[in-house]
Coordinates of C-alpha atoms (C1' of nucleotides) in Angstrom, one line a residue:
Chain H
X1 CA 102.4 119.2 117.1
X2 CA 105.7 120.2 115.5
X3 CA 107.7 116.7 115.5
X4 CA 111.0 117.5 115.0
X5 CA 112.0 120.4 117.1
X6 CA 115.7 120.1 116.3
X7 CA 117.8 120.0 112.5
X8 CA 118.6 116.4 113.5
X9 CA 115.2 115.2 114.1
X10 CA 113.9 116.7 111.0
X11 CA 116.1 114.9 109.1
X12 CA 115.9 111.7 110.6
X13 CA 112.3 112.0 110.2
X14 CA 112.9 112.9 106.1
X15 CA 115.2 109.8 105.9
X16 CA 111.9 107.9 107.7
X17 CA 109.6 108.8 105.1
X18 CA 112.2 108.8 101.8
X19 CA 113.1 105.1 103.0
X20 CA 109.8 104.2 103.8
X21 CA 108.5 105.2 100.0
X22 CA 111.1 103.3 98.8
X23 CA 110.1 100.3 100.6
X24 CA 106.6 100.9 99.7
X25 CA 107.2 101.3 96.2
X26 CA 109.6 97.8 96.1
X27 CA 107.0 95.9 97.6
X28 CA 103.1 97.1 98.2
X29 CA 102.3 98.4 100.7
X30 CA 100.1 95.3 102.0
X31 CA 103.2 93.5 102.3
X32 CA 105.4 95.8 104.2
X33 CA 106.3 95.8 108.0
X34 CA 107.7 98.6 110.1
X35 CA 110.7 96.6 110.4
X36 CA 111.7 96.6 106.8
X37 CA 110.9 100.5 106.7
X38 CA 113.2 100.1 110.4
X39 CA 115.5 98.2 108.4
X40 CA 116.0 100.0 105.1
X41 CA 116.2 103.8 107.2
X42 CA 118.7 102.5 109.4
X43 CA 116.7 103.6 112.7
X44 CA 114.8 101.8 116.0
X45 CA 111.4 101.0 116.4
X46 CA 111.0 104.3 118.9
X47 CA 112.1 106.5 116.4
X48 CA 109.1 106.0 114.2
X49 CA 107.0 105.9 117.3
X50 CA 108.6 109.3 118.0
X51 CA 107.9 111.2 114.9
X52 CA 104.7 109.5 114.4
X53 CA 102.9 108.7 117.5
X54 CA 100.0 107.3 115.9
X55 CA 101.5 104.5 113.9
X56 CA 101.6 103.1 110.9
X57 CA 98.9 105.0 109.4
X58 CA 100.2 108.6 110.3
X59 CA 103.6 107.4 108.7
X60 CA 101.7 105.6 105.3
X61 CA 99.8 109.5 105.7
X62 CA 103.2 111.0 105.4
X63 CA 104.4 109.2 102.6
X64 CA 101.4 109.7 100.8
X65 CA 101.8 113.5 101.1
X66 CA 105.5 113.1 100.4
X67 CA 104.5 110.6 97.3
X68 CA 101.8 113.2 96.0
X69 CA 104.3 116.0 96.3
X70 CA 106.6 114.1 94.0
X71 CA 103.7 113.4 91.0
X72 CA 103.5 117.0 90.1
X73 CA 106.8 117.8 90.4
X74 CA 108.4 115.7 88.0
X75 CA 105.8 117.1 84.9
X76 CA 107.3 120.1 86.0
X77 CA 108.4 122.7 84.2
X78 CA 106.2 121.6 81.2
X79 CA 103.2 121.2 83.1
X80 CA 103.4 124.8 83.8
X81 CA 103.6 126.3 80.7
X82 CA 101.6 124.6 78.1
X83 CA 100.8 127.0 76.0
X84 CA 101.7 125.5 72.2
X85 CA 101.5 122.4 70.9
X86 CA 104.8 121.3 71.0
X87 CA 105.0 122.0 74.7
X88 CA 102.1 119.6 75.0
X89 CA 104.5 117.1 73.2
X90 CA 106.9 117.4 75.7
X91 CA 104.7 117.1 78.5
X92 CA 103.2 113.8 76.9
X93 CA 106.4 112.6 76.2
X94 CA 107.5 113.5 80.4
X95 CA 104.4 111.8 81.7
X96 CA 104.9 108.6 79.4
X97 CA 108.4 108.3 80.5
X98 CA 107.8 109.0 84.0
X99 CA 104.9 105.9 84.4
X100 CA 107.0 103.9 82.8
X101 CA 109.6 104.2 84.7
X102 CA 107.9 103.9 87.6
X103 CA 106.6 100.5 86.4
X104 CA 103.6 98.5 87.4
X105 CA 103.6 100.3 91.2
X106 CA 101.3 102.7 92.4
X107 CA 102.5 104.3 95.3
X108 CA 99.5 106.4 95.8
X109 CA 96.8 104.4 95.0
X110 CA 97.5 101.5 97.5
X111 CA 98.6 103.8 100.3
X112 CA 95.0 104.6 100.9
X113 CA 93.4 101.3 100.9
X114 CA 95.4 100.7 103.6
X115 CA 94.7 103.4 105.5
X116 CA 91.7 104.0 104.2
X117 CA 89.6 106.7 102.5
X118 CA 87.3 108.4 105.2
X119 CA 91.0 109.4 107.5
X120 CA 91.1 113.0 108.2
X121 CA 93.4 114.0 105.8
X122 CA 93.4 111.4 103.5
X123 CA 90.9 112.3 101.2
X124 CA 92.4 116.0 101.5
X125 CA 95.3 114.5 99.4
X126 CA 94.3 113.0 96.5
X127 CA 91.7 116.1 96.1
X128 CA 94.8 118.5 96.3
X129 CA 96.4 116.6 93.9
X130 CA 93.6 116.1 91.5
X131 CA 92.3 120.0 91.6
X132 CA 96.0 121.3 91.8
X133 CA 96.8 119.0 88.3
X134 CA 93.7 119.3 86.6
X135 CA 93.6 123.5 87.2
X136 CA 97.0 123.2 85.4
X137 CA 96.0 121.3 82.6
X138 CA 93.0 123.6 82.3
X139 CA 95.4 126.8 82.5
X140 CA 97.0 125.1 79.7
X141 CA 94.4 125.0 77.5
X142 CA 93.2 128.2 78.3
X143 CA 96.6 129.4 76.8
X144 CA 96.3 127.9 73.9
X145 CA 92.4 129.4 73.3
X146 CA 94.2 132.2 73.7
X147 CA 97.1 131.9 70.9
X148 CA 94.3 130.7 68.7
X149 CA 94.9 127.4 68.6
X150 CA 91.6 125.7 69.8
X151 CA 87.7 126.9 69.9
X152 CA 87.2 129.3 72.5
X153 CA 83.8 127.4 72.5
X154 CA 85.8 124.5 74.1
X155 CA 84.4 123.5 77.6
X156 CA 88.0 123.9 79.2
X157 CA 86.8 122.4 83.0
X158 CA 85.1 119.3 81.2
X159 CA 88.2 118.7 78.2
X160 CA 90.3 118.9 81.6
X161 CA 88.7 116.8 83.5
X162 CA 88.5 114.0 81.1
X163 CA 92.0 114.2 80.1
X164 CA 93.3 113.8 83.7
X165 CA 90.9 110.7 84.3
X166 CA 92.6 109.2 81.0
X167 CA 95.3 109.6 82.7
X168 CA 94.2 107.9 85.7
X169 CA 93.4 105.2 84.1
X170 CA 96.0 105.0 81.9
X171 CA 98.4 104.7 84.8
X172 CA 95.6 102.2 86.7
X173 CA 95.9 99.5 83.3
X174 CA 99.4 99.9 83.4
X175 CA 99.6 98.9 87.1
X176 CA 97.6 95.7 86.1
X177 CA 98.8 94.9 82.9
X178 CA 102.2 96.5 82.8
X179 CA 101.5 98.0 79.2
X180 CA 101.5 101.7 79.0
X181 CA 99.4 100.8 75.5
X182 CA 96.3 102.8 76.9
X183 CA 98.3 106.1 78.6
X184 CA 99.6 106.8 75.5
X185 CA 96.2 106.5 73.8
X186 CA 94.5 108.7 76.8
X187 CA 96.9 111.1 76.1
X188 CA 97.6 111.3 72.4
X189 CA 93.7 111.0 71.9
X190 CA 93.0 113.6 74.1
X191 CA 95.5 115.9 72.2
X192 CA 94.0 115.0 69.3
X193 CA 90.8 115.9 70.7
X194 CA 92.1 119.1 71.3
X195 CA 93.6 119.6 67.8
X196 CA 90.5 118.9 66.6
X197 CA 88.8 121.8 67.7
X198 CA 91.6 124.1 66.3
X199 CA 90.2 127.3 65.2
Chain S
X1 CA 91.1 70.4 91.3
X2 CA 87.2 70.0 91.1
X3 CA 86.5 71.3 95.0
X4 CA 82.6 71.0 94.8
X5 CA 81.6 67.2 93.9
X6 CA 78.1 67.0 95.0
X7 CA 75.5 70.2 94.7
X8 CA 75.1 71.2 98.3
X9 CA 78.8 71.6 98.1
X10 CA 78.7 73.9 95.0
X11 CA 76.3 76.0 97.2
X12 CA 77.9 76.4 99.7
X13 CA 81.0 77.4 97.7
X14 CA 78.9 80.0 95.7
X15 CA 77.3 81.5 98.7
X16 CA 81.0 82.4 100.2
X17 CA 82.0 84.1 97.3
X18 CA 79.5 85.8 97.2
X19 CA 79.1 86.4 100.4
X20 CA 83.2 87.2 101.1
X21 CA 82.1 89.7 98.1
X22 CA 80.4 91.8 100.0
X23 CA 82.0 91.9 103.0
X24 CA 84.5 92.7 101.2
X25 CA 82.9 95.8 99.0
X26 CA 81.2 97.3 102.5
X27 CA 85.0 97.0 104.3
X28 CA 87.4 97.1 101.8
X29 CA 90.3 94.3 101.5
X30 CA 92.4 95.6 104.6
X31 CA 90.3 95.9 107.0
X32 CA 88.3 91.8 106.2
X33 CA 89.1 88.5 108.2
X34 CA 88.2 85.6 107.2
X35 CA 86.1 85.6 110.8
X36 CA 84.2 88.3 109.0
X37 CA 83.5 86.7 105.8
X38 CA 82.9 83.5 108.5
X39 CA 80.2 85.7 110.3
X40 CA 78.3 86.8 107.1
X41 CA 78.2 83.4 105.5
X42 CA 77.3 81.4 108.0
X43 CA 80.1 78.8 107.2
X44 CA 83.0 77.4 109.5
X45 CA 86.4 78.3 109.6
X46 CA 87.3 74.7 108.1
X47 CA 84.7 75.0 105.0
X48 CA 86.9 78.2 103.9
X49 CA 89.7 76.1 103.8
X50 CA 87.8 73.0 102.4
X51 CA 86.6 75.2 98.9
X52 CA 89.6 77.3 99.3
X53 CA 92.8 75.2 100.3
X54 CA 95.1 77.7 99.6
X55 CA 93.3 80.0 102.0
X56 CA 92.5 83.5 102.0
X57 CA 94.9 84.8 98.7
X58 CA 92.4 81.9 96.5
X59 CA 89.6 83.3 98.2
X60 CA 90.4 86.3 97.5
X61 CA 91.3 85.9 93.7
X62 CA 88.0 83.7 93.3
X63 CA 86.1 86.8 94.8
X64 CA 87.7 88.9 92.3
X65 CA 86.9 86.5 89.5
X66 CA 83.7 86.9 90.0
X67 CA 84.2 91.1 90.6
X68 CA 85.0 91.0 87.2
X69 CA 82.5 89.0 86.0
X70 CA 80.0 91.3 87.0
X71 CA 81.3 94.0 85.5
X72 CA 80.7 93.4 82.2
X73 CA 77.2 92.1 82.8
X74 CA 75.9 95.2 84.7
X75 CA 76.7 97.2 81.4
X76 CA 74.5 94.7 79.1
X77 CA 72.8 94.6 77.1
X78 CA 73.7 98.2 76.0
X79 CA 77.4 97.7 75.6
X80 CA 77.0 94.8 73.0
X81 CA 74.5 97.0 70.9
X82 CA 76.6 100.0 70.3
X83 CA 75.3 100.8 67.0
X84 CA 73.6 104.0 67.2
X85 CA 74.4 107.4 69.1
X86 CA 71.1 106.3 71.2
X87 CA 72.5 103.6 72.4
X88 CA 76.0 104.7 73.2
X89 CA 74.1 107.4 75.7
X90 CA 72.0 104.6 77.2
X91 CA 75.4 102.6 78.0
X92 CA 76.8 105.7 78.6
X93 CA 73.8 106.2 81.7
X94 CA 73.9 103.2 82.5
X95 CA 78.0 103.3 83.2
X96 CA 77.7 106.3 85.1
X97 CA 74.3 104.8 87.2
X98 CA 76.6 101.3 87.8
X99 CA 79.3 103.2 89.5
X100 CA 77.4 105.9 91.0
X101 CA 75.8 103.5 93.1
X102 CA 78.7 101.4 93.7
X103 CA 80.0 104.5 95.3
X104 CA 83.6 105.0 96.7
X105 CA 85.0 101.1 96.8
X106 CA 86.4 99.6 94.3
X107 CA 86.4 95.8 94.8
X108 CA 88.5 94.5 91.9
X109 CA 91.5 97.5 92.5
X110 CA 91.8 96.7 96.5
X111 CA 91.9 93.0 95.8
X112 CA 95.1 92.9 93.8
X113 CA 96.8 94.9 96.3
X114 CA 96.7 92.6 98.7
X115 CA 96.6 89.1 97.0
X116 CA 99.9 91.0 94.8
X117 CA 100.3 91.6 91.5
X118 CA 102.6 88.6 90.1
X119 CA 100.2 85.8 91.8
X120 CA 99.6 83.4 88.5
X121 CA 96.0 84.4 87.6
X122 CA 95.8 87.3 89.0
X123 CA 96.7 89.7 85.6
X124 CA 94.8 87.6 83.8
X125 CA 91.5 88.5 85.7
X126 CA 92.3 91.9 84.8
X127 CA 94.1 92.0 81.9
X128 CA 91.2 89.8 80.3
X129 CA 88.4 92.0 81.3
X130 CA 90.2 95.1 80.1
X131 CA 90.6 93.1 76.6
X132 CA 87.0 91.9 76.9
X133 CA 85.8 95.7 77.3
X134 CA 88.0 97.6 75.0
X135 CA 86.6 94.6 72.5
X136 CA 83.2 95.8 72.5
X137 CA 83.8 99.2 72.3
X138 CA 85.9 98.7 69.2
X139 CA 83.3 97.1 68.0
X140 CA 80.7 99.9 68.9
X141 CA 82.6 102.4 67.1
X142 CA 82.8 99.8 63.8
X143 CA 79.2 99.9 63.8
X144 CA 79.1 103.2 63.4
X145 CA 81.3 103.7 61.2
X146 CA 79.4 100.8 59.6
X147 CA 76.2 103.3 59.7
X148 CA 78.5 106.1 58.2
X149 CA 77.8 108.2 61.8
X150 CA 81.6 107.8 62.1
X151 CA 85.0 108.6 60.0
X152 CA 86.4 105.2 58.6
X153 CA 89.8 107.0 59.1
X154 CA 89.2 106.6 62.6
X155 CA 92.1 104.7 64.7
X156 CA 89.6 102.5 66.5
X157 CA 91.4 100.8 68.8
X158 CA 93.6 103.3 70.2
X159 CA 90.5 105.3 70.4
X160 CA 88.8 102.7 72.7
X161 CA 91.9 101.7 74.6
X162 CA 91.3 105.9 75.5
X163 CA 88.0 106.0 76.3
X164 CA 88.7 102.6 78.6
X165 CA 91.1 104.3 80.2
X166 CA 89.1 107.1 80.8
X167 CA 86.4 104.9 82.4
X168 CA 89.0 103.8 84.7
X169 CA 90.6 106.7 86.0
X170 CA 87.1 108.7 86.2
X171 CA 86.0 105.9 88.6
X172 CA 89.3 105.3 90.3
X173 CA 88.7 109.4 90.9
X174 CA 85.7 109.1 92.3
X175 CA 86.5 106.4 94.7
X176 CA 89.2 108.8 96.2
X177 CA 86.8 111.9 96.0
X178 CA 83.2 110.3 95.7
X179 CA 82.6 112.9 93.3
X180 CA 81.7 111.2 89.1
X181 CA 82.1 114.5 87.6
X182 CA 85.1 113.1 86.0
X183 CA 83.8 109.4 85.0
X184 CA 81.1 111.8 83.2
X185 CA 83.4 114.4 81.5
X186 CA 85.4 111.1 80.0
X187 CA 82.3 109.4 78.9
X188 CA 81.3 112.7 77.5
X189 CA 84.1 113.6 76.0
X190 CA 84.9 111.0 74.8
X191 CA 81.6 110.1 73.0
X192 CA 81.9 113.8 71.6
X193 CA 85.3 112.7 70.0
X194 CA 83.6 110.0 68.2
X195 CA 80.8 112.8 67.4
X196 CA 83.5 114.9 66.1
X197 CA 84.3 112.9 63.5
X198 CA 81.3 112.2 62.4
X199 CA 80.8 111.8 58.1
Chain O
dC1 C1' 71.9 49.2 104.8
dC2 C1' 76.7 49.7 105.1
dT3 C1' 80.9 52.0 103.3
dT4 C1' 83.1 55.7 101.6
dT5 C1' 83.4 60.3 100.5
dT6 C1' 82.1 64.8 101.3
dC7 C1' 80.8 68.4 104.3
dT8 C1' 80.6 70.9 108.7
dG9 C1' 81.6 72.7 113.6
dG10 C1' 84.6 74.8 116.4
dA11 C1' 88.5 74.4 119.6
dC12 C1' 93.3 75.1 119.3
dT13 C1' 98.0 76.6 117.8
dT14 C1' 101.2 79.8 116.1
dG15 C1' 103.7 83.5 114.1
dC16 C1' 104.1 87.9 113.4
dA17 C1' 103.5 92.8 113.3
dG18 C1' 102.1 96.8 115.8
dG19 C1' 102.8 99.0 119.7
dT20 C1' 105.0 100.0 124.6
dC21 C1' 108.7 101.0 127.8
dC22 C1' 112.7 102.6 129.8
dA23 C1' 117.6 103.2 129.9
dT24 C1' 121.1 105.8 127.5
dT25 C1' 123.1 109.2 124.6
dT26 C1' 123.1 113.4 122.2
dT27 C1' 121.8 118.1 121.5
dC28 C1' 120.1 122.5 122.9
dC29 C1' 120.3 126.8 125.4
dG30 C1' 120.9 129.8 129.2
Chain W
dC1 C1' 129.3 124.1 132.1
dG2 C1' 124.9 122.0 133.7
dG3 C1' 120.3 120.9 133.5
dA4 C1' 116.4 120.1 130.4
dA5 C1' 114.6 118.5 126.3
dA6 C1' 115.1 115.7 122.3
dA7 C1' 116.7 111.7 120.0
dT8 C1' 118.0 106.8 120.0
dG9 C1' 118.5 101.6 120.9
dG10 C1' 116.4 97.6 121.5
dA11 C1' 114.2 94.3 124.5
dC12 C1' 109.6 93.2 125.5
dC13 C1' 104.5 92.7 125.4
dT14 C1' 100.2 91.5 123.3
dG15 C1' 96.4 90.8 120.4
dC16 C1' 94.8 89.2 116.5
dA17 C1' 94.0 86.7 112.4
dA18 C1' 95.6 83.0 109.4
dG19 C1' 95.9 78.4 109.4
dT20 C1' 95.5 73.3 111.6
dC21 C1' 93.1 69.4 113.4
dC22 C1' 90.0 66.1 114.4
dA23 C1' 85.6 64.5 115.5
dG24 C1' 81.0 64.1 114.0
dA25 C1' 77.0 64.7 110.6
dA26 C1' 75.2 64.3 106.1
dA27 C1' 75.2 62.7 101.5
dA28 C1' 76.5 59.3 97.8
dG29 C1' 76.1 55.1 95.8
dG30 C1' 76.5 50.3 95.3

DNA sequence: CCTTTTCTGGACTTGCAGGTCCATTTTCCG
DNA sequence: CGGAAAATGGACCTGCAAGTCCAGAAAAGG
């Protein structure tokens, strides 16, 4: 079903979903109407009905895809090329600043308890988003195995897997407590696990 | 405000809680009335409001109280006798088991998306479990430094505030992808950081 | 017992948010 | 141009779920 046939409808329908993360973000997702996202775009009730036949939850969908799109791209570049330690520094330092500025919201997180999980399409998201991130943090310490800088006997899939979930978490305390205190320990202490292995 | 003078009234209060509790763990938050937490308790619409005057948000954050509650008691008696590797791979099993079965809902996250972060009390349910857990497994690793099994130079609580938050986001991963392979590499990994520096 | 408080049942009200509808305007394209 | 398709505005409908109310039953307790 291509929804926006013409250049005007595709952007309205980009200014329906940038507004309506905004909105989301600002206030929860639990406590936002279709007439604040109606409000805050500047458009009519038929207008989301037209680009989204089926509601609310294919627009919350939408935003969810446009909100996961967003989470990768802002590590970027130095997500994609972690291949010394002071790289890793950098990313660290990107991923710190970029939770914290996003303060005690999660965009992502609450999207899909409202929708909820079992969705067509849902789940798809947050498993892209997971394999796509955690593949890249693997890459990365495959690179440095490779410059010598950590045990090739390092279980890279594992290492990886673990450091993202600190990450997850990280990000999951900070939404509750508002103290990035345990990101920056998932992430310097995974580091430092990796240092540890040097050799 | 004592709402349960005499012990039939107590009772009753306990048994919506708990009941609400489930409901609420088989639905998730978004998609519970309070006619279904009515149904499964076998109350009346005007008991909720007699225990829970403030209606469904009190409910709600008294459910969660007692969410959290449990948390901490599923994982005794192993995480208050950290003091050996043995018993950090019994908590270790018993963590992963815990969740496993809990399976892809997370009753304390969905709550506080809906009753809203700010509500006086809510951070403190959280924030004062995270403190409570992150606690005990400082203490853990103490005792085995204590036993020698671990470097004294060892940044204890940043390490535990890493391996909580690893806990977190491996089960906040698997509610999204019902898969625990990364609750296990964080537990893993993170017990094989505390291995690393052993002496 | 008799009074007072607590507890319970369930009908009723109400506001609101999601969703529908259709008339009108704008854009597309031959 | 001119007709078709897309885009837009906004009034309207409707169902549902939170919350109210009051009458009556059960317990407390002197």
């Amino acid at each position: 079903m291509p929804n926006a046939p013409t250049a005007k409808g595709r952007a309205t329908r980009a200014r329906i979903v940038e507004g309506a993360a905004e909105v989301l973000r600002e206030q929860g997702v639990a406590f936002t109407t279709l007439d604040d996202i109606r409000g805050r775009t500047g458009t009519s009730k038929s207008q989301l009905f037209h680009y989204f036949p089926a509601g609310k939850d294919e627009l919350l969908l939408a935003v969810a895809r446009f909100e996961a799109d967003r989470v990768l791209k802002d590590q970027q570049p130095h997500l994609g090329r972690l291949d010394s330690w002071e790289s890793w520094r950098q990313w660290r330092d990107v991923v710190v600043e970029r939770y914290e500025r996003q303060g005690d919201r999660c965009p992502l997180g609450s999207l899909f308890l409202q929708v909820g999980r079992d969705r067509p399409g849902a789940r798809a998201i947050v498993t892209g988003l997971m394999r796509q991130w955690q593949e890249q943090l693997a890459r990365g310490m495959r690179a440095l195995q490779a410059n010598g800088l950590v045990s090739s006997a390092l279980d890279v899939e594992r290492t990886a897997a673990a450091l993202l979930a600190g990450i997850q978490g990280g990000v999951t305390i900070m939404m509750s407590t508002g103290d990035s205190t345990h990101l920056r320990a998932a992430l310097d202490t995974g580091i430092e696990h990796l240092r540890g292995t040097a050799g």
